[in-house]
Amino acid sequence: MTIDKNAVGFIDDAQLLADEAKYSSFGDTVHYVDPPKIFRHGEGSWMIDTAGTRFLDLQMWYSAVNFGYGNKRLNDALKKQIDVLPQVASQYLHQTRIELAKTIALDAKKKFGLDGRVHFNVGGAQAIEDSLKIVRNACNGKSLMFAFEGGYHGRTLGASSITSSYRYRRRFGHFGERAMFLPFPYPFRRPKGMTPEEYSDSCVRQFERLFETEYNGVWDPKTNQCEYAAFYVEPIQGTGGYVLPPMDFFKGLKKVLDKYGILMVSDEIQMGFWRTGKLWSIENFGVTPDIVVFGKALTNGLNPLSGLWAREELINPTVFPPGSTHSTFNSNPLGTSLGLEVIKMGYELDYETTVPKKGAHFLEGLRELQKKHKEIGDVDGLGLALRAEICTDDGFTPNKALLDRMVDIGLAGDLEHNGKKIGLVLDVGGWYKNVITFAPSLDITHEEIDLAISLLDQLLTKAKKG
């Protein structure tokens, strides 16, 4: 695609960057790259910059654009809704709000065997905040939560309190209700001498040890009450580096939670909507959560909408009455119409079948690449949530500097394919910021996957040369 630089209103990159440097806050993540990258167009798995260079996007807006840029079916749903009912105050009802809530609740009933209700908001962190209200309300005001080391749930004040990184809390005062963070079984960095499954079991035992006596700190055996209300989990850690635990881990954890009356909240904001081959990633692990929080790909990034499903006992109108929480835009008709179309499309196009097949093809390519580059210490994944851990040449020591060079080279658009310049968009994650977290479009083709592996090979070779 050629960008029309003579179009009315076009402002060149240099002027945009100068204005941005003067007038915009630097408090968001766009300034992780210097200078920030400007894109002009998106289609399918691709983004295009001002020079017309195409960039294969392997992170799709942190898994918010699961169904590709410019998805015609979803774009048409948005355009149709604009002409029917573009907005309505959130104290009034409209059809797709009710339809979407019903669709999600009936899907949960089929999968989990539980009645429940759906509550909407506008962003993932805001939905986490709503879930904290539901949990605290259901647990007589208990405000302490369990969460995982490496876990990420957002950067609002409440979400920051259950996000493991102190970096997100450091400058904003003392968080008296900060979660207790427990070890997450990270197979690649497990203790020596343990299998991944043994490490997983040890993590569960370490958690259960907290309940042995009153002096372990969280349990009163005289009243059979835990000081903590819920355990917030990402079935696969997102910002933490797409860490995939052994498949039986959550079964063991859930037994402990059920034994001591602790709720399980599954954060599906990044891994939901077929990223792992299931509507909810927790479905892969054979346990039933009490609350599911979702966002991002619910509208394919076209509209801010998020929400949660909670079982009936936690969210029925008697215990969670009108006004318990509120957001002006929380069930806007543009978003709910898109969300309804996303779920219909996902089942009609059978992503439960296609995503695992594409994921297996991508993972096979990463393993072949790993054989060629000893700096790739680990590759793993489930569906199209994949990881490649970049290390020094010992294959284990984290190598953030090398990955940073890879990101910069990819965004420079100086790779080559069929005699043309091409770019590659990667996302950095992981406990040591040395993991490529792959979240490509669920509609990525097998040919595009092969191209991605070829470009990664080229990119890593260039980056190792410094």
Short mmCIF file of N, CA and C in Angstrom, two decimals, residues 146-263:
data_model
loop_
_atom_site.label_atom_id
_atom_site.label_comp_id
_atom_site.label_asym_id
_atom_site.label_seq_id
_atom_site.Cartn_x
_atom_site.Cartn_y
_atom_site.Cartn_z
N PHE A 146 -4.66 -13.49 47.12
CA PHE A 146 -3.47 -14.21 46.64
C PHE A 146 -3.30 -13.92 45.15
N ALA A 147 -2.05 -13.89 44.70
CA ALA A 147 -1.76 -13.77 43.28
C ALA A 147 -0.39 -14.41 43.05
N PHE A 148 0.04 -14.44 41.81
CA PHE A 148 1.28 -15.13 41.47
C PHE A 148 2.44 -14.18 41.25
N GLU A 149 3.62 -14.64 41.61
CA GLU A 149 4.84 -14.00 41.14
C GLU A 149 4.83 -14.05 39.61
N GLY A 150 5.13 -12.92 38.98
CA GLY A 150 5.09 -12.86 37.53
C GLY A 150 3.73 -12.50 36.98
N GLY A 151 2.72 -12.38 37.85
CA GLY A 151 1.38 -12.08 37.41
C GLY A 151 1.18 -10.60 37.11
N TYR A 152 0.29 -10.33 36.18
CA TYR A 152 -0.03 -8.95 35.80
C TYR A 152 -1.53 -8.83 35.60
N HIS A 153 -2.14 -7.85 36.30
CA HIS A 153 -3.59 -7.68 36.22
C HIS A 153 -4.02 -6.25 35.92
N GLY A 154 -3.07 -5.35 35.64
CA GLY A 154 -3.43 -3.99 35.30
C GLY A 154 -2.73 -2.98 36.18
N ARG A 155 -2.95 -1.68 35.88
CA ARG A 155 -2.20 -0.63 36.57
C ARG A 155 -3.08 0.41 37.26
N THR A 156 -4.37 0.17 37.38
CA THR A 156 -5.17 0.96 38.30
C THR A 156 -4.74 0.60 39.71
N LEU A 157 -5.17 1.35 40.71
CA LEU A 157 -4.67 1.12 42.06
C LEU A 157 -5.01 -0.28 42.57
N GLY A 158 -6.27 -0.70 42.38
CA GLY A 158 -6.65 -2.02 42.84
C GLY A 158 -5.93 -3.12 42.08
N ALA A 159 -5.86 -2.98 40.75
CA ALA A 159 -5.19 -3.99 39.94
C ALA A 159 -3.70 -4.03 40.23
N SER A 160 -3.10 -2.88 40.51
CA SER A 160 -1.67 -2.84 40.85
C SER A 160 -1.39 -3.60 42.14
N SER A 161 -2.36 -3.62 43.04
CA SER A 161 -2.14 -4.29 44.33
C SER A 161 -2.05 -5.80 44.17
N ILE A 162 -2.58 -6.35 43.07
CA ILE A 162 -2.48 -7.80 42.84
C ILE A 162 -1.56 -8.12 41.67
N THR A 163 -0.84 -7.11 41.17
CA THR A 163 0.17 -7.29 40.14
C THR A 163 1.53 -7.38 40.81
N SER A 164 2.32 -8.39 40.46
CA SER A 164 3.49 -8.71 41.27
C SER A 164 4.62 -7.69 41.18
N SER A 165 4.68 -6.91 40.10
CA SER A 165 5.81 -6.01 39.92
C SER A 165 5.69 -4.78 40.81
N TYR A 166 6.65 -4.60 41.70
CA TYR A 166 6.70 -3.42 42.56
C TYR A 166 6.91 -2.15 41.74
N ARG A 167 7.48 -2.30 40.56
CA ARG A 167 7.73 -1.15 39.69
C ARG A 167 6.46 -0.35 39.41
N TYR A 168 5.32 -1.04 39.35
CA TYR A 168 4.07 -0.36 39.05
C TYR A 168 3.44 0.30 40.28
N ARG A 169 3.97 0.01 41.47
CA ARG A 169 3.43 0.58 42.71
C ARG A 169 4.36 1.60 43.34
N ARG A 170 5.62 1.53 43.02
CA ARG A 170 6.68 2.19 43.79
C ARG A 170 6.42 3.66 44.09
N ARG A 171 5.96 4.42 43.13
CA ARG A 171 5.87 5.87 43.30
C ARG A 171 4.49 6.35 43.75
N PHE A 172 3.61 5.43 44.08
CA PHE A 172 2.22 5.83 44.32
C PHE A 172 1.73 5.51 45.73
N GLY A 173 2.65 5.46 46.66
CA GLY A 173 2.26 5.26 48.05
C GLY A 173 2.28 3.81 48.47
N HIS A 174 2.04 3.60 49.76
CA HIS A 174 2.07 2.25 50.31
C HIS A 174 0.76 1.52 50.01
N PHE A 175 0.87 0.31 49.51
CA PHE A 175 -0.31 -0.51 49.21
C PHE A 175 -0.54 -1.48 50.37
N GLY A 176 -1.35 -1.05 51.33
CA GLY A 176 -1.57 -1.87 52.51
C GLY A 176 -2.30 -3.16 52.22
N GLU A 177 -3.01 -3.21 51.09
CA GLU A 177 -3.76 -4.41 50.74
C GLU A 177 -3.10 -5.17 49.61
N ARG A 178 -1.79 -5.03 49.51
CA ARG A 178 -1.05 -5.74 48.47
C ARG A 178 -1.23 -7.24 48.61
N ALA A 179 -1.35 -7.91 47.50
CA ALA A 179 -1.56 -9.36 47.52
C ALA A 179 -0.34 -10.08 48.09
N MET A 180 -0.57 -11.31 48.53
CA MET A 180 0.53 -12.22 48.83
C MET A 180 0.85 -12.96 47.53
N PHE A 181 2.08 -12.85 47.07
CA PHE A 181 2.46 -13.44 45.79
C PHE A 181 3.14 -14.78 45.99
N LEU A 182 2.57 -15.79 45.34
CA LEU A 182 3.04 -17.16 45.46
C LEU A 182 3.79 -17.59 44.20
N PRO A 183 4.70 -18.54 44.32
CA PRO A 183 5.46 -18.99 43.14
C PRO A 183 4.55 -19.61 42.07
N PHE A 184 4.83 -19.25 40.83
CA PHE A 184 4.15 -19.83 39.68
C PHE A 184 5.11 -20.82 39.04
N PRO A 185 4.67 -22.04 38.72
CA PRO A 185 5.59 -23.03 38.16
C PRO A 185 6.07 -22.65 36.76
N TYR A 186 7.29 -22.20 36.68
CA TYR A 186 7.91 -21.69 35.46
C TYR A 186 8.85 -22.79 34.98
N PRO A 187 8.38 -23.66 34.08
CA PRO A 187 9.12 -24.88 33.78
C PRO A 187 10.57 -24.66 33.35
N PHE A 188 10.83 -23.66 32.51
CA PHE A 188 12.19 -23.46 32.01
C PHE A 188 13.15 -23.06 33.13
N ARG A 189 12.65 -22.35 34.13
CA ARG A 189 13.52 -21.88 35.22
C ARG A 189 13.20 -22.58 36.53
N ARG A 190 12.85 -23.86 36.44
CA ARG A 190 12.55 -24.66 37.63
C ARG A 190 13.84 -25.01 38.36
N PRO A 191 13.73 -25.37 39.64
CA PRO A 191 14.92 -25.79 40.39
C PRO A 191 15.59 -27.02 39.77
N LYS A 192 16.89 -27.06 39.85
CA LYS A 192 17.62 -28.19 39.30
C LYS A 192 17.21 -29.49 40.00
N GLY A 193 17.14 -30.54 39.22
CA GLY A 193 16.81 -31.84 39.78
C GLY A 193 15.33 -32.15 39.83
N MET A 194 14.48 -31.20 39.42
CA MET A 194 13.04 -31.41 39.42
C MET A 194 12.53 -31.48 37.99
N THR A 195 11.55 -32.33 37.76
CA THR A 195 10.82 -32.28 36.50
C THR A 195 9.82 -31.13 36.59
N PRO A 196 9.29 -30.67 35.45
CA PRO A 196 8.26 -29.62 35.52
C PRO A 196 7.07 -30.01 36.40
N GLU A 197 6.68 -31.27 36.32
CA GLU A 197 5.53 -31.72 37.12
C GLU A 197 5.87 -31.74 38.62
N GLU A 198 7.10 -32.14 38.95
CA GLU A 198 7.50 -32.12 40.36
C GLU A 198 7.54 -30.69 40.89
N TYR A 199 8.02 -29.79 40.05
CA TYR A 199 8.05 -28.38 40.46
C TYR A 199 6.64 -27.85 40.66
N SER A 200 5.74 -28.20 39.75
CA SER A 200 4.34 -27.79 39.87
C SER A 200 3.74 -28.29 41.19
N ASP A 201 3.97 -29.56 41.49
CA ASP A 201 3.45 -30.13 42.74
C ASP A 201 4.04 -29.43 43.96
N SER A 202 5.31 -29.06 43.88
CA SER A 202 5.94 -28.40 45.02
C SER A 202 5.37 -27.01 45.24
N CYS A 203 4.99 -26.33 44.14
CA CYS A 203 4.35 -25.02 44.27
C CYS A 203 3.01 -25.13 44.97
N VAL A 204 2.24 -26.17 44.63
CA VAL A 204 0.95 -26.39 45.29
C VAL A 204 1.18 -26.70 46.77
N ARG A 205 2.16 -27.56 47.07
CA ARG A 205 2.44 -27.90 48.47
C ARG A 205 2.89 -26.67 49.26
N GLN A 206 3.68 -25.82 48.64
CA GLN A 206 4.14 -24.61 49.31
C GLN A 206 2.96 -23.71 49.65
N PHE A 207 2.00 -23.64 48.75
CA PHE A 207 0.80 -22.85 49.02
C PHE A 207 -0.03 -23.48 50.13
N GLU A 208 -0.23 -24.79 50.06
CA GLU A 208 -1.07 -25.45 51.05
C GLU A 208 -0.45 -25.39 52.45
N ARG A 209 0.86 -25.29 52.51
CA ARG A 209 1.55 -25.20 53.81
C ARG A 209 1.07 -23.99 54.61
N LEU A 210 0.59 -22.95 53.94
CA LEU A 210 0.12 -21.76 54.64
C LEU A 210 -1.05 -22.06 55.56
N PHE A 211 -1.72 -23.21 55.36
CA PHE A 211 -2.92 -23.53 56.11
C PHE A 211 -2.68 -24.61 57.17
N GLU A 212 -1.43 -25.00 57.39
CA GLU A 212 -1.16 -26.10 58.31
C GLU A 212 -1.54 -25.75 59.74
N THR A 213 -1.15 -24.56 60.21
CA THR A 213 -1.48 -24.12 61.57
C THR A 213 -1.80 -22.63 61.52
N GLU A 214 -2.32 -22.13 62.61
CA GLU A 214 -2.59 -20.70 62.66
C GLU A 214 -1.31 -19.88 62.56
N TYR A 215 -0.18 -20.48 62.88
CA TYR A 215 1.08 -19.74 62.88
C TYR A 215 1.75 -19.68 61.50
N ASN A 216 1.15 -20.34 60.54
CA ASN A 216 1.64 -20.18 59.17
C ASN A 216 1.12 -18.90 58.54
N GLY A 217 0.15 -18.25 59.20
CA GLY A 217 -0.12 -16.87 58.86
C GLY A 217 -1.40 -16.50 58.16
N VAL A 218 -2.18 -17.46 57.64
CA VAL A 218 -3.35 -17.05 56.87
C VAL A 218 -4.65 -17.73 57.31
N TRP A 219 -4.56 -18.66 58.27
CA TRP A 219 -5.71 -19.54 58.55
C TRP A 219 -5.98 -19.58 60.05
N ASP A 220 -7.27 -19.47 60.38
CA ASP A 220 -7.70 -19.63 61.78
C ASP A 220 -8.44 -20.95 61.90
N PRO A 221 -7.80 -21.98 62.43
CA PRO A 221 -8.43 -23.30 62.50
C PRO A 221 -9.63 -23.35 63.45
N LYS A 222 -9.72 -22.40 64.38
CA LYS A 222 -10.85 -22.43 65.32
C LYS A 222 -12.15 -22.00 64.65
N THR A 223 -12.03 -21.09 63.68
CA THR A 223 -13.23 -20.62 62.98
C THR A 223 -13.30 -21.12 61.53
N ASN A 224 -12.24 -21.82 61.12
CA ASN A 224 -12.14 -22.28 59.72
C ASN A 224 -12.29 -21.12 58.73
N GLN A 225 -11.54 -20.07 59.00
CA GLN A 225 -11.58 -18.90 58.12
C GLN A 225 -10.18 -18.53 57.65
N CYS A 226 -10.13 -18.17 56.36
CA CYS A 226 -8.88 -17.69 55.78
C CYS A 226 -8.91 -16.16 55.75
N GLU A 227 -7.76 -15.55 55.98
CA GLU A 227 -7.68 -14.09 55.95
C GLU A 227 -7.78 -13.55 54.52
N TYR A 228 -7.52 -14.41 53.54
CA TYR A 228 -7.49 -14.02 52.14
C TYR A 228 -8.77 -14.46 51.43
N ALA A 229 -9.26 -13.63 50.53
CA ALA A 229 -10.58 -13.88 49.93
C ALA A 229 -10.52 -14.67 48.64
N ALA A 230 -9.53 -14.40 47.79
CA ALA A 230 -9.53 -15.00 46.46
C ALA A 230 -8.10 -15.15 45.96
N PHE A 231 -7.94 -16.01 44.97
CA PHE A 231 -6.66 -16.18 44.28
C PHE A 231 -6.87 -15.72 42.83
N TYR A 232 -6.15 -14.68 42.45
CA TYR A 232 -6.20 -14.18 41.07
C TYR A 232 -5.15 -14.91 40.24
N VAL A 233 -5.59 -15.54 39.17
CA VAL A 233 -4.68 -16.34 38.35
C VAL A 233 -4.77 -15.93 36.88
N GLU A 234 -3.67 -15.95 36.20
CA GLU A 234 -3.63 -15.98 34.75
C GLU A 234 -3.29 -17.42 34.39
N PRO A 235 -4.18 -18.14 33.70
CA PRO A 235 -3.87 -19.53 33.36
C PRO A 235 -2.55 -19.67 32.62
N ILE A 236 -2.26 -18.73 31.74
CA ILE A 236 -0.93 -18.58 31.14
C ILE A 236 -0.50 -17.15 31.42
N GLN A 237 0.65 -16.97 32.03
CA GLN A 237 1.06 -15.62 32.36
C GLN A 237 1.27 -14.79 31.09
N GLY A 238 0.72 -13.58 31.06
CA GLY A 238 0.80 -12.74 29.89
C GLY A 238 2.06 -11.89 29.87
N THR A 239 2.01 -10.74 30.53
CA THR A 239 3.18 -9.87 30.62
C THR A 239 4.36 -10.61 31.25
N GLY A 240 4.07 -11.60 32.08
CA GLY A 240 5.12 -12.39 32.71
C GLY A 240 5.89 -13.27 31.75
N GLY A 241 5.50 -13.33 30.48
CA GLY A 241 6.30 -14.05 29.49
C GLY A 241 5.64 -15.26 28.88
N TYR A 242 4.30 -15.29 28.86
CA TYR A 242 3.56 -16.41 28.28
C TYR A 242 4.05 -17.74 28.86
N VAL A 243 4.21 -17.74 30.16
CA VAL A 243 4.66 -18.94 30.87
C VAL A 243 3.49 -19.91 30.97
N LEU A 244 3.69 -21.09 30.47
CA LEU A 244 2.68 -22.16 30.47
C LEU A 244 3.01 -23.16 31.57
N PRO A 245 2.14 -23.30 32.59
CA PRO A 245 2.43 -24.24 33.67
C PRO A 245 2.13 -25.67 33.24
N PRO A 246 2.64 -26.66 33.96
CA PRO A 246 2.23 -28.05 33.70
C PRO A 246 0.71 -28.17 33.76
N MET A 247 0.15 -29.06 32.96
CA MET A 247 -1.29 -29.09 32.73
C MET A 247 -2.10 -29.45 33.97
N ASP A 248 -1.51 -30.13 34.96
CA ASP A 248 -2.26 -30.51 36.16
C ASP A 248 -2.11 -29.50 37.29
N PHE A 249 -1.38 -28.42 37.06
CA PHE A 249 -1.10 -27.48 38.15
C PHE A 249 -2.38 -26.89 38.74
N PHE A 250 -3.27 -26.41 37.89
CA PHE A 250 -4.45 -25.73 38.42
C PHE A 250 -5.43 -26.69 39.09
N LYS A 251 -5.42 -27.95 38.69
CA LYS A 251 -6.25 -28.93 39.39
C LYS A 251 -5.80 -29.06 40.84
N GLY A 252 -4.49 -29.14 41.03
CA GLY A 252 -3.96 -29.23 42.40
C GLY A 252 -4.25 -27.98 43.19
N LEU A 253 -4.07 -26.83 42.55
CA LEU A 253 -4.32 -25.56 43.25
C LEU A 253 -5.78 -25.41 43.62
N LYS A 254 -6.66 -25.78 42.70
CA LYS A 254 -8.10 -25.61 42.94
C LYS A 254 -8.58 -26.47 44.10
N LYS A 255 -7.99 -27.65 44.29
CA LYS A 255 -8.36 -28.49 45.43
C LYS A 255 -8.08 -27.77 46.74
N VAL A 256 -6.96 -27.08 46.80
CA VAL A 256 -6.62 -26.33 48.02
C VAL A 256 -7.59 -25.17 48.20
N LEU A 257 -7.88 -24.45 47.14
CA LEU A 257 -8.78 -23.30 47.24
C LEU A 257 -10.17 -23.74 47.70
N ASP A 258 -10.67 -24.81 47.12
CA ASP A 258 -12.00 -25.30 47.51
C ASP A 258 -12.01 -25.78 48.96
N LYS A 259 -10.95 -26.41 49.37
CA LYS A 259 -10.87 -26.93 50.74
C LYS A 259 -10.96 -25.82 51.77
N TYR A 260 -10.39 -24.66 51.45
CA TYR A 260 -10.34 -23.58 52.43
C TYR A 260 -11.25 -22.40 52.07
N GLY A 261 -12.14 -22.60 51.12
CA GLY A 261 -13.16 -21.59 50.83
C GLY A 261 -12.63 -20.32 50.20
N ILE A 262 -11.65 -20.46 49.31
CA ILE A 262 -11.05 -19.30 48.64
C ILE A 262 -11.51 -19.28 47.19
N LEU A 263 -11.94 -18.14 46.72
CA LEU A 263 -12.44 -18.01 45.36
C LEU A 263 -11.30 -18.03 44.34
#
